[in-house]
Every structure is written in C-alpha cells, then in structure tokens.
PDB file of C-alpha atoms and ligand atoms in Angstrom:
ATOM      1  CA  MET A 101      -5.817 212.571 101.404  1.00  0.00           C
ATOM      2  CA  ASN A 102      -5.060 210.331 104.447  1.00  0.00           C
ATOM      3  CA  LEU A 103      -8.105 208.201 105.571  1.00  0.00           C
ATOM      4  CA  VAL A 104      -9.002 205.843 108.344  1.00  0.00           C
ATOM      5  CA  PHE A 105     -11.938 203.423 108.084  1.00  0.00           C
ATOM      6  CA  LEU A 106     -13.539 202.555 111.476  1.00  0.00           C
ATOM      7  CA  GLY A 107     -16.381 200.059 112.010  1.00  0.00           C
ATOM      8  CA  PRO A 108     -17.365 196.728 113.515  1.00  0.00           C
ATOM      9  CA  PRO A 109     -16.437 193.509 111.820  1.00  0.00           C
ATOM     10  CA  GLY A 110     -18.989 192.885 108.891  1.00  0.00           C
ATOM     11  CA  ALA A 111     -19.667 196.665 108.551  1.00  0.00           C
ATOM     12  CA  GLY A 112     -18.347 196.545 104.994  1.00  0.00           C
ATOM     13  CA  LYS A 113     -14.948 198.303 105.509  1.00  0.00           C
ATOM     14  CA  GLY A 114     -13.069 196.133 103.065  1.00  0.00           C
ATOM     15  CA  THR A 115     -15.579 196.388 100.157  1.00  0.00           C
ATOM     16  CA  GLN A 116     -16.131 200.208 100.650  1.00  0.00           C
ATOM     17  CA  ALA A 117     -12.385 200.680 101.135  1.00  0.00           C
ATOM     18  CA  THR A 118     -11.613 198.920  97.883  1.00  0.00           C
ATOM     19  CA  ARG A 119     -14.112 200.889  95.997  1.00  0.00           C
ATOM     20  CA  LEU A 120     -12.909 204.183  97.332  1.00  0.00           C
ATOM     21  CA  THR A 121      -9.164 203.541  96.869  1.00  0.00           C
ATOM     22  CA  GLU A 122      -9.816 202.480  93.170  1.00  0.00           C
ATOM     23  CA  ARG A 123     -11.779 205.732  92.657  1.00  0.00           C
ATOM     24  CA  MET A 124      -9.125 207.957  94.492  1.00  0.00           C
ATOM     25  CA  LYS A 125      -6.100 205.986  93.216  1.00  0.00           C
ATOM     26  CA  ILE A 126      -4.495 205.675  96.751  1.00  0.00           C
ATOM     27  CA  PRO A 127      -3.343 202.431  98.408  1.00  0.00           C
ATOM     28  CA  GLN A 128      -5.507 200.459 100.678  1.00  0.00           C
ATOM     29  CA  LEU A 129      -3.513 199.559 103.770  1.00  0.00           C
ATOM     30  CA  SER A 130      -5.267 196.605 105.438  1.00  0.00           C
ATOM     31  CA  THR A 131      -3.588 195.212 108.542  1.00  0.00           C
ATOM     32  CA  GLY A 132      -6.108 192.049 108.426  1.00  0.00           C
ATOM     33  CA  ASP A 133      -4.939 191.392 104.811  1.00  0.00           C
ATOM     34  CA  ILE A 134      -1.218 191.753 105.556  1.00  0.00           C
ATOM     35  CA  LEU A 135      -1.522 189.498 108.644  1.00  0.00           C
ATOM     36  CA  ARG A 136      -3.497 186.920 106.589  1.00  0.00           C
ATOM     37  CA  ARG A 137      -0.819 186.939 103.931  1.00  0.00           C
ATOM     38  CA  ALA A 138       1.917 186.505 106.586  1.00  0.00           C
ATOM     39  CA  VAL A 139      -0.136 183.487 108.076  1.00  0.00           C
ATOM     40  CA  ALA A 140      -0.528 181.878 104.695  1.00  0.00           C
ATOM     41  CA  GLU A 141       3.311 182.363 103.944  1.00  0.00           C
ATOM     42  CA  GLY A 142       4.184 180.886 107.414  1.00  0.00           C
ATOM     43  CA  THR A 143       6.516 183.836 108.284  1.00  0.00           C
ATOM     44  CA  ASP A 144       7.544 184.580 111.830  1.00  0.00           C
ATOM     45  CA  LEU A 145       4.904 187.259 111.901  1.00  0.00           C
ATOM     46  CA  GLY A 146       2.321 184.862 110.639  1.00  0.00           C
ATOM     47  CA  LYS A 147       3.244 182.247 113.259  1.00  0.00           C
ATOM     48  CA  LYS A 148       2.798 184.813 116.160  1.00  0.00           C
ATOM     49  CA  ALA A 149      -0.576 186.153 114.742  1.00  0.00           C
ATOM     50  CA  LYS A 150      -2.302 182.914 113.563  1.00  0.00           C
ATOM     51  CA  GLU A 151      -3.576 181.633 116.901  1.00  0.00           C
ATOM     52  CA  LEU A 152      -4.929 185.063 118.042  1.00  0.00           C
ATOM     53  CA  MET A 153      -6.619 185.771 114.713  1.00  0.00           C
ATOM     54  CA  ASP A 154      -8.157 182.268 114.375  1.00  0.00           C
ATOM     55  CA  ALA A 155      -9.668 182.787 117.985  1.00  0.00           C
ATOM     56  CA  GLY A 156     -11.143 186.173 116.877  1.00  0.00           C
ATOM     57  CA  LYS A 157      -8.818 188.126 119.135  1.00  0.00           C
ATOM     58  CA  LEU A 158      -6.655 191.239 118.476  1.00  0.00           C
ATOM     59  CA  VAL A 159      -2.957 190.966 117.563  1.00  0.00           C
ATOM     60  CA  SER A 160      -0.823 192.952 119.916  1.00  0.00           C
ATOM     61  CA  ASP A 161      -0.464 196.797 119.432  1.00  0.00           C
ATOM     62  CA  ASP A 162       3.203 196.523 118.922  1.00  0.00           C
ATOM     63  CA  ILE A 163       2.993 194.077 115.914  1.00  0.00           C
ATOM     64  CA  VAL A 164       0.378 195.930 114.090  1.00  0.00           C
ATOM     65  CA  ASN A 165       2.040 199.422 114.840  1.00  0.00           C
ATOM     66  CA  ALA A 166       5.228 198.149 113.329  1.00  0.00           C
ATOM     67  CA  ILE A 167       3.392 196.820 110.250  1.00  0.00           C
ATOM     68  CA  VAL A 168       1.789 200.140 109.606  1.00  0.00           C
ATOM     69  CA  GLU A 169       5.042 202.050 110.304  1.00  0.00           C
ATOM     70  CA  LEU A 170       6.595 199.984 107.377  1.00  0.00           C
ATOM     71  CA  GLU A 171       3.483 200.429 105.071  1.00  0.00           C
ATOM     72  CA  LEU A 172       3.729 204.304 105.468  1.00  0.00           C
ATOM     73  CA  MET A 173       7.428 204.147 104.233  1.00  0.00           C
ATOM     74  CA  ARG A 174       6.159 202.760 100.870  1.00  0.00           C
ATOM     75  CA  PRO A 175       6.463 205.379  98.134  1.00  0.00           C
ATOM     76  CA  GLU A 176       2.892 204.772  97.071  1.00  0.00           C
ATOM     77  CA  ALA A 177       1.640 205.942 100.421  1.00  0.00           C
ATOM     78  CA  LYS A 178       3.139 209.372 100.141  1.00  0.00           C
ATOM     79  CA  GLY A 179       0.365 210.866  98.081  1.00  0.00           C
ATOM     80  CA  GLY A 180      -2.340 209.596 100.340  1.00  0.00           C
ATOM     81  CA  PHE A 181      -3.529 206.351 101.854  1.00  0.00           C
ATOM     82  CA  LEU A 182      -6.532 204.624 103.308  1.00  0.00           C
ATOM     83  CA  LEU A 183      -6.007 202.541 106.553  1.00  0.00           C
ATOM     84  CA  ASP A 184      -8.626 199.688 106.722  1.00  0.00           C
ATOM     85  CA  GLY A 185      -8.552 197.796 109.921  1.00  0.00           C
ATOM     86  CA  PHE A 186      -6.115 200.171 111.828  1.00  0.00           C
ATOM     87  CA  PRO A 187      -6.282 201.675 114.341  1.00  0.00           C
ATOM     88  CA  ARG A 188      -8.313 199.226 116.473  1.00  0.00           C
ATOM     89  CA  THR A 189      -7.362 200.309 119.979  1.00  0.00           C
ATOM     90  CA  VAL A 190      -6.683 203.665 121.599  1.00  0.00           C
ATOM     91  CA  PRO A 191      -2.929 202.962 121.988  1.00  0.00           C
ATOM     92  CA  GLN A 192      -2.857 202.224 118.220  1.00  0.00           C
ATOM     93  CA  ALA A 193      -4.611 205.598 117.398  1.00  0.00           C
ATOM     94  CA  LYS A 194      -2.127 207.324 119.616  1.00  0.00           C
ATOM     95  CA  ALA A 195       0.857 205.508 117.856  1.00  0.00           C
ATOM     96  CA  LEU A 196      -0.611 206.620 114.419  1.00  0.00           C
ATOM     97  CA  ASP A 197      -0.736 210.132 115.599  1.00  0.00           C
ATOM     98  CA  GLU A 198       2.857 209.994 116.418  1.00  0.00           C
ATOM     99  CA  MET A 199       3.726 208.397 113.090  1.00  0.00           C
ATOM    100  CA  MET A 200       1.900 211.060 111.369  1.00  0.00           C
ATOM    101  CA  ALA A 201       3.457 213.877 113.389  1.00  0.00           C
ATOM    102  CA  ARG A 202       6.966 212.618 112.638  1.00  0.00           C
ATOM    103  CA  ARG A 203       6.053 212.795 108.928  1.00  0.00           C
ATOM    104  CA  SER A 204       4.373 216.305 109.299  1.00  0.00           C
ATOM    105  CA  MET A 205       1.195 214.567 108.068  1.00  0.00           C
ATOM    106  CA  LYS A 206      -2.358 214.155 109.462  1.00  0.00           C
ATOM    107  CA  ILE A 207      -5.345 211.940 109.155  1.00  0.00           C
ATOM    108  CA  ASP A 208      -7.862 214.047 107.170  1.00  0.00           C
ATOM    109  CA  HIS A 209     -11.055 212.017 107.677  1.00  0.00           C
ATOM    110  CA  VAL A 210     -12.105 208.960 109.796  1.00  0.00           C
ATOM    111  CA  ILE A 211     -14.970 207.321 108.179  1.00  0.00           C
ATOM    112  CA  SER A 212     -17.108 205.522 110.807  1.00  0.00           C
ATOM    113  CA  LEU A 213     -19.327 202.830 109.200  1.00  0.00           C
ATOM    114  CA  GLU A 214     -22.263 202.297 111.534  1.00  0.00           C
ATOM    115  CA  VAL A 215     -24.185 198.995 111.504  1.00  0.00           C
ATOM    116  CA  PRO A 216     -26.294 197.728 114.369  1.00  0.00           C
ATOM    117  CA  ALA A 217     -24.923 194.501 116.179  1.00  0.00           C
ATOM    118  CA  GLU A 218     -27.949 192.261 115.094  1.00  0.00           C
ATOM    119  CA  ALA A 219     -27.113 192.694 111.311  1.00  0.00           C
ATOM    120  CA  LEU A 220     -23.371 191.896 111.659  1.00  0.00           C
ATOM    121  CA  VAL A 221     -23.523 188.103 112.354  1.00  0.00           C
ATOM    122  CA  ASP A 222     -25.768 187.616 109.208  1.00  0.00           C
ATOM    123  CA  ARG A 223     -23.361 189.726 107.139  1.00  0.00           C
ATOM    124  CA  LEU A 224     -20.176 187.913 108.234  1.00  0.00           C
ATOM    125  CA  ALA A 225     -21.833 184.468 107.627  1.00  0.00           C
ATOM    126  CA  GLY A 226     -22.268 185.262 103.978  1.00  0.00           C
ATOM    127  CA  ARG A 227     -18.759 186.844 103.613  1.00  0.00           C
ATOM    128  CA  ARG A 228     -16.259 185.356 101.109  1.00  0.00           C
ATOM    129  CA  SER A 229     -13.003 186.433  99.793  1.00  0.00           C
ATOM    130  CA  CYS A 230     -10.419 185.669  97.210  1.00  0.00           C
ATOM    131  CA  PRO A 231      -7.434 183.819  98.876  1.00  0.00           C
ATOM    132  CA  LYS A 232      -5.217 185.021  96.043  1.00  0.00           C
ATOM    133  CA  CYS A 233      -6.021 188.633  95.628  1.00  0.00           C
ATOM    134  CA  GLY A 234      -8.003 189.533  98.793  1.00  0.00           C
ATOM    135  CA  THR A 235     -11.030 190.930  96.969  1.00  0.00           C
ATOM    136  CA  PRO A 236     -14.014 190.589  99.372  1.00  0.00           C
ATOM    137  CA  TYR A 237     -17.440 189.463  98.254  1.00  0.00           C
ATOM    138  CA  HIS A 238     -20.886 188.789  99.909  1.00  0.00           C
ATOM    139  CA  VAL A 239     -23.065 185.988  98.685  1.00  0.00           C
ATOM    140  CA  LYS A 240     -26.065 188.385  98.847  1.00  0.00           C
ATOM    141  CA  SER A 241     -25.034 191.923  98.762  1.00  0.00           C
ATOM    142  CA  ALA A 242     -21.782 191.859  96.732  1.00  0.00           C
ATOM    143  CA  PRO A 243     -21.724 188.436  94.782  1.00  0.00           C
ATOM    144  CA  PRO A 244     -19.191 187.653  92.127  1.00  0.00           C
ATOM    145  CA  ARG A 245     -20.264 187.352  88.505  1.00  0.00           C
ATOM    146  CA  GLN A 246     -19.935 183.593  88.709  1.00  0.00           C
ATOM    147  CA  PRO A 247     -20.969 181.994  92.025  1.00  0.00           C
ATOM    148  CA  GLY A 248     -17.874 180.988  94.258  1.00  0.00           C
ATOM    149  CA  ILE A 249     -15.300 182.316  91.757  1.00  0.00           C
ATOM    150  CA  CYS A 250     -13.241 185.641  91.981  1.00  0.00           C
ATOM    151  CA  ASP A 251     -14.029 188.157  89.310  1.00  0.00           C
ATOM    152  CA  LYS A 252     -10.392 189.280  89.085  1.00  0.00           C
ATOM    153  CA  ASP A 253      -8.409 186.060  88.870  1.00  0.00           C
ATOM    154  CA  ASN A 254     -10.900 183.093  88.646  1.00  0.00           C
ATOM    155  CA  THR A 255      -9.704 181.667  91.955  1.00  0.00           C
ATOM    156  CA  PRO A 256     -12.298 179.797  94.031  1.00  0.00           C
ATOM    157  CA  LEU A 257     -13.485 182.021  96.894  1.00  0.00           C
ATOM    158  CA  VAL A 258     -13.052 180.980 100.583  1.00  0.00           C
ATOM    159  CA  GLN A 259     -14.745 181.757 103.970  1.00  0.00           C
ATOM    160  CA  ARG A 260     -12.392 183.158 106.516  1.00  0.00           C
ATOM    161  CA  PRO A 261     -11.900 180.862 109.508  1.00  0.00           C
ATOM    162  CA  ASP A 262     -12.689 183.761 111.905  1.00  0.00           C
ATOM    163  CA  ASP A 263     -16.102 184.203 110.222  1.00  0.00           C
ATOM    164  CA  GLN A 264     -17.445 181.110 111.950  1.00  0.00           C
ATOM    165  CA  PRO A 265     -20.157 181.951 114.480  1.00  0.00           C
ATOM    166  CA  ASP A 266     -18.219 181.322 117.721  1.00  0.00           C
ATOM    167  CA  ARG A 267     -15.189 183.459 116.467  1.00  0.00           C
ATOM    168  CA  VAL A 268     -17.666 186.153 115.312  1.00  0.00           C
ATOM    169  CA  ARG A 269     -18.942 186.504 118.765  1.00  0.00           C
ATOM    170  CA  GLN A 270     -15.407 186.901 120.084  1.00  0.00           C
ATOM    171  CA  ARG A 271     -14.590 189.569 117.439  1.00  0.00           C
ATOM    172  CA  LEU A 272     -17.648 191.557 118.383  1.00  0.00           C
ATOM    173  CA  ILE A 273     -16.690 191.454 122.073  1.00  0.00           C
ATOM    174  CA  GLU A 274     -13.179 192.678 121.073  1.00  0.00           C
ATOM    175  CA  TYR A 275     -14.740 195.388 118.928  1.00  0.00           C
ATOM    176  CA  GLU A 276     -16.956 196.699 121.711  1.00  0.00           C
ATOM    177  CA  SER A 277     -14.305 196.678 124.430  1.00  0.00           C
ATOM    178  CA  LYS A 278     -11.368 197.891 122.405  1.00  0.00           C
ATOM    179  CA  THR A 279     -12.347 199.505 119.167  1.00  0.00           C
ATOM    180  CA  ALA A 280     -15.609 201.196 119.829  1.00  0.00           C
ATOM    181  CA  PRO A 281     -13.928 203.775 122.156  1.00  0.00           C
ATOM    182  CA  LEU A 282     -12.015 205.114 119.070  1.00  0.00           C
ATOM    183  CA  ASN A 283     -15.247 206.886 117.987  1.00  0.00           C
ATOM    184  CA  ASP A 284     -15.001 209.080 121.118  1.00  0.00           C
ATOM    185  CA  TYR A 285     -11.187 209.420 120.577  1.00  0.00           C
ATOM    186  CA  TYR A 286     -11.710 210.771 116.991  1.00  0.00           C
ATOM    187  CA  LYS A 287     -14.874 212.905 117.960  1.00  0.00           C
ATOM    188  CA  THR A 288     -12.441 215.152 120.097  1.00  0.00           C
ATOM    189  CA  LYS A 289     -10.289 215.663 116.909  1.00  0.00           C
ATOM    190  CA  ALA A 290     -13.386 216.458 114.938  1.00  0.00           C
ATOM    191  CA  VAL A 291     -12.303 214.266 111.833  1.00  0.00           C
ATOM    192  CA  ILE A 292     -15.045 211.702 112.183  1.00  0.00           C
ATOM    193  CA  ARG A 293     -17.548 211.290 109.439  1.00  0.00           C
ATOM    194  CA  PRO A 294     -20.416 208.795 110.557  1.00  0.00           C
ATOM    195  CA  ILE A 295     -21.825 206.930 107.630  1.00  0.00           C
ATOM    196  CA  ASP A 296     -25.022 204.697 107.635  1.00  0.00           C
ATOM    197  CA  GLY A 297     -23.590 201.304 106.889  1.00  0.00           C
ATOM    198  CA  THR A 298     -27.094 199.493 106.574  1.00  0.00           C
ATOM    199  CA  LYS A 299     -27.788 200.577 103.036  1.00  0.00           C
ATOM    200  CA  GLU A 300     -26.802 198.677  99.780  1.00  0.00           C
ATOM    201  CA  PRO A 301     -22.974 198.970  99.047  1.00  0.00           C
ATOM    202  CA  GLU A 302     -23.541 201.455  96.095  1.00  0.00           C
ATOM    203  CA  ALA A 303     -25.583 203.879  98.296  1.00  0.00           C
ATOM    204  CA  ILE A 304     -22.964 203.593 101.197  1.00  0.00           C
ATOM    205  CA  GLN A 305     -20.213 204.536  98.640  1.00  0.00           C
ATOM    206  CA  LYS A 306     -22.240 207.560  97.572  1.00  0.00           C
ATOM    207  CA  GLN A 307     -22.527 208.772 101.129  1.00  0.00           C
ATOM    208  CA  ILE A 308     -18.818 208.281 101.709  1.00  0.00           C
ATOM    209  CA  VAL A 309     -17.836 210.128  98.414  1.00  0.00           C
ATOM    210  CA  LYS A 310     -20.219 212.939  99.328  1.00  0.00           C
ATOM    211  CA  ALA A 311     -18.845 213.222 102.926  1.00  0.00           C
ATOM    212  CA  LEU A 312     -15.165 213.466 101.481  1.00  0.00           C
ATOM    213  CA  GLY A 313     -16.118 215.730  98.688  1.00  0.00           C
ATOM    214  CA  VAL A 314     -14.163 213.498  96.195  1.00  0.00           C
TER     215      VAL A 314
HETATM  216  P1  AMP B 414      -9.861 192.161 109.702  1.00  0.00           P
HETATM  217  O1  AMP B 414      -9.571 191.695 108.387  1.00  0.00           O
HETATM  218  O2  AMP B 414      -9.516 193.617 109.638  1.00  0.00           O
HETATM  219  O3  AMP B 414     -11.076 191.925 110.190  1.00  0.00           O
HETATM  220  O4  AMP B 414      -8.805 191.625 110.655  1.00  0.00           O
HETATM  221  C1  AMP B 414      -8.634 190.159 110.816  1.00  0.00           C
HETATM  222  C2  AMP B 414      -7.848 189.930 112.113  1.00  0.00           C
HETATM  223  O5  AMP B 414      -6.637 190.458 112.142  1.00  0.00           O
HETATM  224  C3  AMP B 414      -8.424 190.565 113.396  1.00  0.00           C
HETATM  225  O6  AMP B 414      -9.492 189.886 113.945  1.00  0.00           O
HETATM  226  C4  AMP B 414      -7.246 190.634 114.271  1.00  0.00           C
HETATM  227  O7  AMP B 414      -6.963 189.260 114.812  1.00  0.00           O
HETATM  228  C5  AMP B 414      -6.167 190.913 113.332  1.00  0.00           C
HETATM  229  N1  AMP B 414      -5.984 192.442 113.105  1.00  0.00           N
HETATM  230  C6  AMP B 414      -6.141 193.163 112.019  1.00  0.00           C
HETATM  231  N2  AMP B 414      -5.878 194.396 112.274  1.00  0.00           N
HETATM  232  C7  AMP B 414      -5.581 194.599 113.533  1.00  0.00           C
HETATM  233  C8  AMP B 414      -5.250 195.607 114.379  1.00  0.00           C
HETATM  234  N3  AMP B 414      -5.214 196.889 113.965  1.00  0.00           N
HETATM  235  N4  AMP B 414      -4.944 195.392 115.730  1.00  0.00           N
HETATM  236  C9  AMP B 414      -4.962 194.050 116.123  1.00  0.00           C
HETATM  237  N5  AMP B 414      -5.398 193.073 115.412  1.00  0.00           N
HETATM  238  C10 AMP B 414      -5.635 193.166 114.168  1.00  0.00           C
END
C-alpha cells in the first residue's frame, strides 16, 4: 500500500506515521528527516536547505522531488511506502503523480490529519525528538519512559530549531498558503481520508487503521 500523510505542522504526522509503518512493515519516507540528516552531516544538500528550514520556510520543489525520486528507488519501497511530509505543494503532488505513473504505481490513500490552528502552537512547543534516530515525542501526549531521554537509544532529546514560536508562525503561514490546497487536489482524485487529529495518539491510530482496513 502506498500512502501519503497530509496535515499541518504539529498535527502528529510523524508520530502516527511511525506507528503505522511499524504495524504495516513498510518504510516511512520523511523528507523532513532526510533534510535534517543532511543539515547535521553538512552535505551540499544540507547547506542549501539549512537557512530555509531554520526560518520555517519550504525548501524548493526541485530539491525535495529529487530526494523522493531517490527514496522510491530503494528496494524496501517496492512493497509499499508511507510519505511523511511530502508532497507539500501542488507542483510536488503533480511530480509525485508522474513518478508513480512511470513506475505503474499509484497512491492508494492520502491520510489527512485535521487539527485546528489554535491547538498547533501548543503541540509544537512540547515536541521533542531524538537527534540520533529521529523518533518523535511530546512532553505531554507521547512522553518517553524517562523524561528527556530516547526510549530506543538513550540519547538526550532535543527541540527542533524550527519549533520556536516565531518559526512556528512562519511554518503555519507556509502550510496555509502552499500545503492546504493539496486537500482539494486529492479530493478530486477521491483518495483522501480525513482523520480527526485532536484525539489522543492511540485513538487517532485506531481511526487511521480503520480507514485503511489494515
Ligand atoms: P517536517 O519535519 O516535515 O516538518 O519538515 C521540516 C522542514 O523541512 C520544513 O519546514 C521544510 O523547511 C523542509 N521540508 C520537509 N519536507 C518538505 C517538502 N516536501 N517541501 C519543502 N520543504 C520541505
């Protein structure tokens, strides 16, 4: 099954995507994680992306399209995948359609996590992640077993630079103007599954599993 996760920053895409891919045994392809790794490693890609990411702005379509094209070539992606954080613009969605058509594949479901704007700033402020393995946490809704420490590899958790309040505002502006129109784009293709993202993580996962029938 080939899946796309849509939703504003802070909707819980990463958390839900991780749970679902573990259940379905398919790779989670997160453009945000790939870009953050490139920034941490100081590669050419990382150098190009860092300033935009830190400012809460989107990286260019050409860069992320090329990343996804490479990810889809990985053998693990042949049996299905979950795209987390891509597409984020209508041109990216069109590029994805073309990538799929070239491989005689299609996107089976687009999960749209819906959370009202007021709740998002709070959620982002409490968000932490593991700088080593990328596992997402939230101080209230998805805390690690030991405060501030990753359950998987005992690394101290960090807050992303773009989760600071002024960057969060910029990311929400980017979302409204560039990403929200994707809901209409996918409605015309009848693959969109709206999910109430205001509930507890466990309840949200149940809704997703039910909507996909997995
Ligand atoms: P995320 O972890 O998905 O919130 O992504 C973090 C940041 O990476 C975003 O704010 C963008 O700067 C960049 N990014 C991730 N995915 C994309 C994408 N599909 N298009 C453009 N920029 C992206």
